mmCIF file of C-alpha atoms in Angstrom:
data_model
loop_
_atom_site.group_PDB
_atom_site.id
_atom_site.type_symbol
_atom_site.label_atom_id
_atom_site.label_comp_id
_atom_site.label_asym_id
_atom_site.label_seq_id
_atom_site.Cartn_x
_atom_site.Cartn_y
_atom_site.Cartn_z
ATOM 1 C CA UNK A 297 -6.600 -22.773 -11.359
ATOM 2 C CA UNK A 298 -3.365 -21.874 -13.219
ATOM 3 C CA UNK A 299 -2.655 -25.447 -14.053
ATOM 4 C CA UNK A 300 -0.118 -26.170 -16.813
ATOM 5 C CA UNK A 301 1.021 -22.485 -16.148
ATOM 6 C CA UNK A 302 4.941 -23.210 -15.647
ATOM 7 C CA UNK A 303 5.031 -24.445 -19.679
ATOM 8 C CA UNK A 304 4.557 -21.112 -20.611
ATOM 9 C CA UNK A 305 8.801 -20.218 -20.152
ATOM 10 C CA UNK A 306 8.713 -16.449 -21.474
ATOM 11 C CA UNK A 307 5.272 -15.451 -20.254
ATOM 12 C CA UNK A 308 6.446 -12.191 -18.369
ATOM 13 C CA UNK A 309 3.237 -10.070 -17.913
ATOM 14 C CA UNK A 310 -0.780 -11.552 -16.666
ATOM 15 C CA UNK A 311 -3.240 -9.140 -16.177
ATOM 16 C CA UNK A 312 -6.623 -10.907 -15.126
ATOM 17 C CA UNK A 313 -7.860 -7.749 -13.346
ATOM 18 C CA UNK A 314 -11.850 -7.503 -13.134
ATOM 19 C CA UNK A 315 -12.655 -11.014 -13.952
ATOM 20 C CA UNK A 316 -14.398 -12.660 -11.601
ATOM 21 C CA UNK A 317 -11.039 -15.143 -10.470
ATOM 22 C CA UNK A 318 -11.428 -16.708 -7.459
ATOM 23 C CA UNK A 319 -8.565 -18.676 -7.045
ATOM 24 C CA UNK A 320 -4.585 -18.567 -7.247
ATOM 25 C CA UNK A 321 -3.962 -22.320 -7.049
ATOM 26 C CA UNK A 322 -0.936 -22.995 -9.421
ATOM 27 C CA UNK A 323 0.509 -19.595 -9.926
ATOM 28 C CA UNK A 324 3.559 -20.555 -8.238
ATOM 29 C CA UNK A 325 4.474 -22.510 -10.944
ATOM 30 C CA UNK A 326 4.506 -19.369 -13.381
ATOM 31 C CA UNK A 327 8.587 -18.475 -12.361
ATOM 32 C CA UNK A 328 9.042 -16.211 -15.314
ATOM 33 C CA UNK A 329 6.063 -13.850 -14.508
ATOM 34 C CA UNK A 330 7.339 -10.137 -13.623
ATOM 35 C CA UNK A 331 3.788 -8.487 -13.561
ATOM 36 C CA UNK A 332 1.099 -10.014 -12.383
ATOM 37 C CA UNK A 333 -2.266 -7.894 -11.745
ATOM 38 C CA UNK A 334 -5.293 -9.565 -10.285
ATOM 39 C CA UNK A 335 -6.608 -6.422 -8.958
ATOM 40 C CA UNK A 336 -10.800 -5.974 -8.336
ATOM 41 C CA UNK A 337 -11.476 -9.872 -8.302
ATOM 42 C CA UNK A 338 -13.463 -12.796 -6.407
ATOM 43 C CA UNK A 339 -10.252 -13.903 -4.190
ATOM 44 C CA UNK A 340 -10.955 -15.153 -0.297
ATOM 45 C CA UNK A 341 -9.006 -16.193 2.228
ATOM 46 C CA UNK A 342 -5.228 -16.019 2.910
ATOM 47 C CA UNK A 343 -3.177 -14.954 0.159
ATOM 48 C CA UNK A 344 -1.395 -18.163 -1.409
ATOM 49 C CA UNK A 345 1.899 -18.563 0.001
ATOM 50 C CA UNK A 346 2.537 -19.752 -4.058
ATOM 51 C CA UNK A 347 3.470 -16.040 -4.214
ATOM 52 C CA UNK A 348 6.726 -16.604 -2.992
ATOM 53 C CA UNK A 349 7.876 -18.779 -5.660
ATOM 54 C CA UNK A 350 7.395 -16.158 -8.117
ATOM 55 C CA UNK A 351 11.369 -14.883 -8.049
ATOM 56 C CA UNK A 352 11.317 -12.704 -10.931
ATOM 57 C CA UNK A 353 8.169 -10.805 -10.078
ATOM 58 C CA UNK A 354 8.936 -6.787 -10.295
ATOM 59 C CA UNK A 355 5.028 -6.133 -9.649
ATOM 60 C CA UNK A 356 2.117 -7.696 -7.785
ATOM 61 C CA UNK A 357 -1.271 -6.323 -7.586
ATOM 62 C CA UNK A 358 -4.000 -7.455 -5.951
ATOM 63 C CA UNK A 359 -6.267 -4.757 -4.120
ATOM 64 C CA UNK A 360 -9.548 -4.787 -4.215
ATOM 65 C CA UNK A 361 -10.302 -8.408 -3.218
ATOM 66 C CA UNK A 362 -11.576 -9.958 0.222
ATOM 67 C CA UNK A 363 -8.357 -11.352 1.063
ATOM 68 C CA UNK A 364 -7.649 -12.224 4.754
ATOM 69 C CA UNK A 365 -4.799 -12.865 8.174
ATOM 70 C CA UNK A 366 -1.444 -11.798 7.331
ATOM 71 C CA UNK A 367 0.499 -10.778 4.555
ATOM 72 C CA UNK A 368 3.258 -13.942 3.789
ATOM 73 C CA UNK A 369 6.452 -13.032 3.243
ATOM 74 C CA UNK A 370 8.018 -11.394 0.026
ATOM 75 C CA UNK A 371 11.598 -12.035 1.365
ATOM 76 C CA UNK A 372 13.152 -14.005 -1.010
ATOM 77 C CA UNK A 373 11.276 -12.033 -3.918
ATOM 78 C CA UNK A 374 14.737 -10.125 -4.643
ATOM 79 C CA UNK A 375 13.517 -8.220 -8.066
ATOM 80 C CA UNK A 376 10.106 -6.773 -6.551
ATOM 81 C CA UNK A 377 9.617 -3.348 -6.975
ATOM 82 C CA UNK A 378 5.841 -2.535 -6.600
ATOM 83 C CA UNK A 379 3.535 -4.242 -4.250
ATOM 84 C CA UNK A 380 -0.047 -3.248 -4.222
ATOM 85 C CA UNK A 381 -2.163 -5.089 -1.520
ATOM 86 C CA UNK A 382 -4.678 -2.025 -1.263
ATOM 87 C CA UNK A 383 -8.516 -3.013 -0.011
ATOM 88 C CA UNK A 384 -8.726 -6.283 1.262
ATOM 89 C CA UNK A 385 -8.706 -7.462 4.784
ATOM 90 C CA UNK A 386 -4.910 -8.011 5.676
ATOM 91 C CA UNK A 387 -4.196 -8.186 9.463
ATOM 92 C CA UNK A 388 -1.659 -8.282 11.502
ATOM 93 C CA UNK A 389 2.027 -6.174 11.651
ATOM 94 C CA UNK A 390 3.748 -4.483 8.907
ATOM 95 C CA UNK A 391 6.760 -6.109 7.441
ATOM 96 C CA UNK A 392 9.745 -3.876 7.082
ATOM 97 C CA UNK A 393 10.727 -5.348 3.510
ATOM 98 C CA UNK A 394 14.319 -5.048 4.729
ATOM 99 C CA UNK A 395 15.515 -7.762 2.509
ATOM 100 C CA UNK A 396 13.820 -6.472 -0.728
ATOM 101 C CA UNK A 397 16.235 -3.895 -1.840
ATOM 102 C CA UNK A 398 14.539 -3.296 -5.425
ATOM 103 C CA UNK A 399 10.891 -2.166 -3.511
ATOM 104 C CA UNK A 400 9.894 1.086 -3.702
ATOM 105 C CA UNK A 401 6.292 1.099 -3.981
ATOM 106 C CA UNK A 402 4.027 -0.345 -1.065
ATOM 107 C CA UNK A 403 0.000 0.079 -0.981
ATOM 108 C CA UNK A 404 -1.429 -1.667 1.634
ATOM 109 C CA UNK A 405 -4.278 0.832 2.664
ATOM 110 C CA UNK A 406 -7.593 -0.150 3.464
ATOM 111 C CA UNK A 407 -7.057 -3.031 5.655
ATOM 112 C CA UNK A 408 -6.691 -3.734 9.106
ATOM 113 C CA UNK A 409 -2.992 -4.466 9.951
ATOM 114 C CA UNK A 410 -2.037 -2.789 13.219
ATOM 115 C CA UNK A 411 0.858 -2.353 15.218
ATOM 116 C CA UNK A 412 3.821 0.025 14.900
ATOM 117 C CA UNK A 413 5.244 1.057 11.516
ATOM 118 C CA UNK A 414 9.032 -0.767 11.255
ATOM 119 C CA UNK A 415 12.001 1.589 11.784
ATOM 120 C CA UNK A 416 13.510 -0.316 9.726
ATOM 121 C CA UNK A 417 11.490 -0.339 6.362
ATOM 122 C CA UNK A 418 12.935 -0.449 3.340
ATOM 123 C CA UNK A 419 15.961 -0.366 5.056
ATOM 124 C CA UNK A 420 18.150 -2.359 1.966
ATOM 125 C CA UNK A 421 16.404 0.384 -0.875
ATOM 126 C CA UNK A 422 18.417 2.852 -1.954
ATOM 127 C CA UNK A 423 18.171 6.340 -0.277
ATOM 128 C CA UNK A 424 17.869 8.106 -3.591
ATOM 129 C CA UNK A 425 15.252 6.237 -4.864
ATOM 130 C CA UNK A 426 11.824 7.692 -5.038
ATOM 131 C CA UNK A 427 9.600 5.750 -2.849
ATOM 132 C CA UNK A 428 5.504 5.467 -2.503
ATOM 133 C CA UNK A 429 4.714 4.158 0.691
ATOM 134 C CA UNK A 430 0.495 4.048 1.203
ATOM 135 C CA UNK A 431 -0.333 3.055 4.844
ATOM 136 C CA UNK A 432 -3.629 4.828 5.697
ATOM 137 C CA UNK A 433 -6.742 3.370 6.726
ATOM 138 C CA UNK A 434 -5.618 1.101 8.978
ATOM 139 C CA UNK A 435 -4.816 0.346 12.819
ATOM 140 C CA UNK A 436 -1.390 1.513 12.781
ATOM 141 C CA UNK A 437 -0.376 2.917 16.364
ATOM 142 C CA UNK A 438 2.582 5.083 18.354
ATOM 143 C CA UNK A 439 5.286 6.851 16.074
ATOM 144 C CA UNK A 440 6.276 7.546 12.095
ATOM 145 C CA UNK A 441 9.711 6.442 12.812
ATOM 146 C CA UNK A 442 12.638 8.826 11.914
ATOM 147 C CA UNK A 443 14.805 6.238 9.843
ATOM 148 C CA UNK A 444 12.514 7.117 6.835
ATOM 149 C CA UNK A 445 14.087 10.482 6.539
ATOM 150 C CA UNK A 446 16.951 9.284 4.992
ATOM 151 C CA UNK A 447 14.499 9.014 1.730
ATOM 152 C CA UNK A 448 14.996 12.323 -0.153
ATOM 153 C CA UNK A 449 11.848 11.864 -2.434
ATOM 154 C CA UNK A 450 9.125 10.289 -0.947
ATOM 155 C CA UNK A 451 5.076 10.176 -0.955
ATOM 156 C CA UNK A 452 3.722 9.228 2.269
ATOM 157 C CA UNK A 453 -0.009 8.545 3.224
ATOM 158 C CA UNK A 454 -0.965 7.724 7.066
ATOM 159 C CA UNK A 455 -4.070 9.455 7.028
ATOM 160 C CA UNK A 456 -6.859 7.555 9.623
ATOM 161 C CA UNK A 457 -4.490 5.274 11.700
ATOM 162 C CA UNK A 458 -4.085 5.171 15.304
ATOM 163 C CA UNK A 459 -0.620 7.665 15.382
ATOM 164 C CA UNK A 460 0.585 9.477 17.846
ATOM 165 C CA UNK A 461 3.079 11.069 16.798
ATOM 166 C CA UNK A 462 5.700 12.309 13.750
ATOM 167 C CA UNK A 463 9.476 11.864 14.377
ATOM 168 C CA UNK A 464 10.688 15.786 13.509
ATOM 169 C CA UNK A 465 13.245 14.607 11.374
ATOM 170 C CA UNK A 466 10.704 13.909 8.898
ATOM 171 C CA UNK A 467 9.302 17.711 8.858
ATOM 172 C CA UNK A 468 12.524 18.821 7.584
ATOM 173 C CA UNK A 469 12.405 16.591 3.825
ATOM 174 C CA UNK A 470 11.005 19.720 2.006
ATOM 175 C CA UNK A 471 10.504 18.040 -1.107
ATOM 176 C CA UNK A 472 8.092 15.078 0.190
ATOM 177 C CA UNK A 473 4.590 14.853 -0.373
ATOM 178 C CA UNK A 474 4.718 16.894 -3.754
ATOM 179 C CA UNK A 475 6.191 19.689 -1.612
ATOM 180 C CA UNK A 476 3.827 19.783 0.960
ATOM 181 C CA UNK A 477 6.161 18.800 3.773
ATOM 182 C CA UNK A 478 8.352 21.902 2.785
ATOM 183 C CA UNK A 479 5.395 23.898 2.927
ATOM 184 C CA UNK A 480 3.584 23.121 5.945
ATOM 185 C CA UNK A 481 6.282 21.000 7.616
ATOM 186 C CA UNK A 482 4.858 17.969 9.592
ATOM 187 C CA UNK A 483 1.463 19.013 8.995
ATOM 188 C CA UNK A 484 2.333 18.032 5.091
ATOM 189 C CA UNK A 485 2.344 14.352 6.585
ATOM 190 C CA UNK A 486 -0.208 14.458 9.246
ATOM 191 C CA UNK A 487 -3.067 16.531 10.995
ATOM 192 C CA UNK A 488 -1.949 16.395 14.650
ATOM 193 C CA UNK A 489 -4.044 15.090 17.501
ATOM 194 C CA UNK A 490 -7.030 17.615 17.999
ATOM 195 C CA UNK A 491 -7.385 18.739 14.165
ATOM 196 C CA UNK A 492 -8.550 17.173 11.448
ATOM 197 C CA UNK A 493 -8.724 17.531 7.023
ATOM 198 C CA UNK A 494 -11.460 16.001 5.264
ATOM 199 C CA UNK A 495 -10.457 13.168 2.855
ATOM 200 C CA UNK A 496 -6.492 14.001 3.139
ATOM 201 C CA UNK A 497 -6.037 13.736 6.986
ATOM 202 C CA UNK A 498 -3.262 16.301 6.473
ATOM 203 C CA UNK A 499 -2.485 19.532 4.540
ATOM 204 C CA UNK A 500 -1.517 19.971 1.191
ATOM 205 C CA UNK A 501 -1.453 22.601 -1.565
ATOM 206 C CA UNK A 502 -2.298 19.768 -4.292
ATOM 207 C CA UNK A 503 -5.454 19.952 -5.909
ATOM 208 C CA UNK A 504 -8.322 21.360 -3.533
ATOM 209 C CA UNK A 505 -6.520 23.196 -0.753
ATOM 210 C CA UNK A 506 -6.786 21.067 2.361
ATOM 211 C CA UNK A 507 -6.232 22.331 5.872
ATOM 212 C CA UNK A 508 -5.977 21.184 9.415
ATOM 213 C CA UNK A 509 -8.954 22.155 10.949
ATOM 214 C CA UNK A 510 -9.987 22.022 14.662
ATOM 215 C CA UNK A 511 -11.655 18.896 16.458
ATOM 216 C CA UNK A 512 -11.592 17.756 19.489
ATOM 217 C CA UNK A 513 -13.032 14.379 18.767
ATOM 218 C CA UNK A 514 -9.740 13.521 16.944
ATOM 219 C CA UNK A 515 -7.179 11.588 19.037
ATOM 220 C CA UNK A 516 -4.865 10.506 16.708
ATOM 221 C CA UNK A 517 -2.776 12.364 14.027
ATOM 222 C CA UNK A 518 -4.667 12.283 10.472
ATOM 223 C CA UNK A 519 -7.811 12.197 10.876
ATOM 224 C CA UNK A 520 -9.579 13.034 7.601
ATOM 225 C CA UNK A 521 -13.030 13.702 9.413
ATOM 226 C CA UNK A 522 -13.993 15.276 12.644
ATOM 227 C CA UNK A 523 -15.878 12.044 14.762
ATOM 228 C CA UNK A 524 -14.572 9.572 17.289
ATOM 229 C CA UNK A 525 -12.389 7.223 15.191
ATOM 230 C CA UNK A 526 -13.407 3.215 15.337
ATOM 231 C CA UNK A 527 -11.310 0.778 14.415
ATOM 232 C CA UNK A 528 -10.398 -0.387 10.804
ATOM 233 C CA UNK A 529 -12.411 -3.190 10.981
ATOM 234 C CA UNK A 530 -15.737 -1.336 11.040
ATOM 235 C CA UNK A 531 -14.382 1.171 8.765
ATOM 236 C CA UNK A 532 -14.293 -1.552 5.715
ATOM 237 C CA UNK A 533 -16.632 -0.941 2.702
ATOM 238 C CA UNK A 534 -17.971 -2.410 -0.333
ATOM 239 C CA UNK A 535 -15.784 -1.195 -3.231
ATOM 240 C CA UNK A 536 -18.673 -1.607 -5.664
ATOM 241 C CA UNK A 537 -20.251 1.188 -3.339
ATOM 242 C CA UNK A 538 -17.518 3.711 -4.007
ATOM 243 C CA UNK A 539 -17.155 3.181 -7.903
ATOM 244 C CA UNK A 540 -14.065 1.061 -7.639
ATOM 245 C CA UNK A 541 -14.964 -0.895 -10.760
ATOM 246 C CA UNK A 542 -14.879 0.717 -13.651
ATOM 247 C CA UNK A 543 -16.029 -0.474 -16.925
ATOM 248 C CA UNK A 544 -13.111 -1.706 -18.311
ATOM 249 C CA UNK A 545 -12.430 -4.638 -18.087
ATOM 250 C CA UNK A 546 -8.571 -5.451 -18.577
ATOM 251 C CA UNK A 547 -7.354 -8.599 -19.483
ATOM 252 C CA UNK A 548 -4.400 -9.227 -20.836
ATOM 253 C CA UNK A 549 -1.463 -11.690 -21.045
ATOM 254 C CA UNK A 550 1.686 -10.893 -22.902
ATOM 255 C CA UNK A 551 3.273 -14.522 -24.177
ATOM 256 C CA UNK A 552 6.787 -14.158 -26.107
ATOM 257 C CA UNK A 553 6.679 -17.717 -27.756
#
């Protein structure tokens, strides 16, 4: 519990990341908070609706917990920037953000949210910022919607959702996906139906060359291995298993007094 929290007036960063918390009760009361980081922790549940109270909050990490249902709203959160929300158990649609105009980092792979990606995401952000949008790994279905070209700089990850299909607009923004997208047009953002690339789910230049190969197992666009894809809720591993956790453990809490 974060009880007494709100006295602290000019604590601006918490990191409590790989410590065993299991609970969020109280953190709403921390308004002055603009990083908070309880990444690789004990939490369960639904995510504390507490959350939203936090107005000045720039950036909110919490992957790597066991956190369930859907994701509450971040629309009054007006100075958020970076949401991480990576590995847990989220379900439920995508929100499109449109009211967050300083966001331009979202990671909510590895869960199982599901239904079509918003053409209107990240609709209030300004189209020459440099945006990270993570969506892969989950149950994601029909379209990437064309609005999104109107980002000039973007990194985009869809890799093992239920897509089928890439708006052609998006095959023309050369300089997305580290350049991949100018190299190897849509296939820079997504295998097509039939293929497949281990691990990337698309092809890129970056690091170990990765191309589309042939399967005809793979329905959907992305598919970073050749099989019959399941849904994301069977998909779901122990992060432990994986090497997730490292050895560090961080905890830190900057107080200006």
């Amino acid at each position: 519990k974060f009880d007494g929290i709100g006295s602290a007036k000019k604590l601006k960063s918490l990191l409590l990341d790989q410590t065993g918390l299991t609970s969020l009760r109280g953190i709403g009361a921390a308004s002055t908070i603009e990083e908070l980081d309880v990444r690789f922790n004990r939490l369960r549940g639904p995510l504390t609706r507490e959350i939203s109270q936090m107005v000045n909050l720039k950036d909110f990490a919490v992957e790597g917990n066991q956190l369930t249902g859907a994701i509450p709203s971040f629309s009054g959160m007006k100075k958020l920037e970076r949401l991480r929300l990576g590995s847990n158990r989220f379900a439920g649609a995508l929100d499109d953000f449109a009211t967050n105009a300083r966001l331009k980092s979202i990671d909510v792979s590895g869960n199982i949210m599901s239904g079509p990606i918003p053409s209107t995401l990240l609709k209030s952000t300004d189209s020459d910022e440099e945006i990270y949008l993570d969506l892969s790994s989950n149950n994601f279905i029909g379209e990437v919607p064309g609005e999104l070209a109107r980002f000039d700089k973007m990194t985009l990850y869809l890799r093992d959702n239920m897509i089928t299909g890439i708006n052609p607009a998006l095959c023309e923004n050369d300089g997305w996906n580290d350049g991949d997208v100018g190299e190897f047009s849509c296939d820079g953002l997504l295998c097509p139906a039939g293929t497949y690339s281990e691990n990337y789910g698309r092809q890129t230049v970056g690091g170990q060359l990765a191309q589309c190969q042939r399967c005809e197992k793979a329905n959907y666009f992305g598919a970073s291995f050749c099989g019959v894809r399941s849904s994301a809720t069977s998909e779901r591993f122990s992060f432990a298993a994986f090497g997730v956790v490292t050895a560090t453990v961080a905890i830190l809490a900057v107080l200006i007094i």
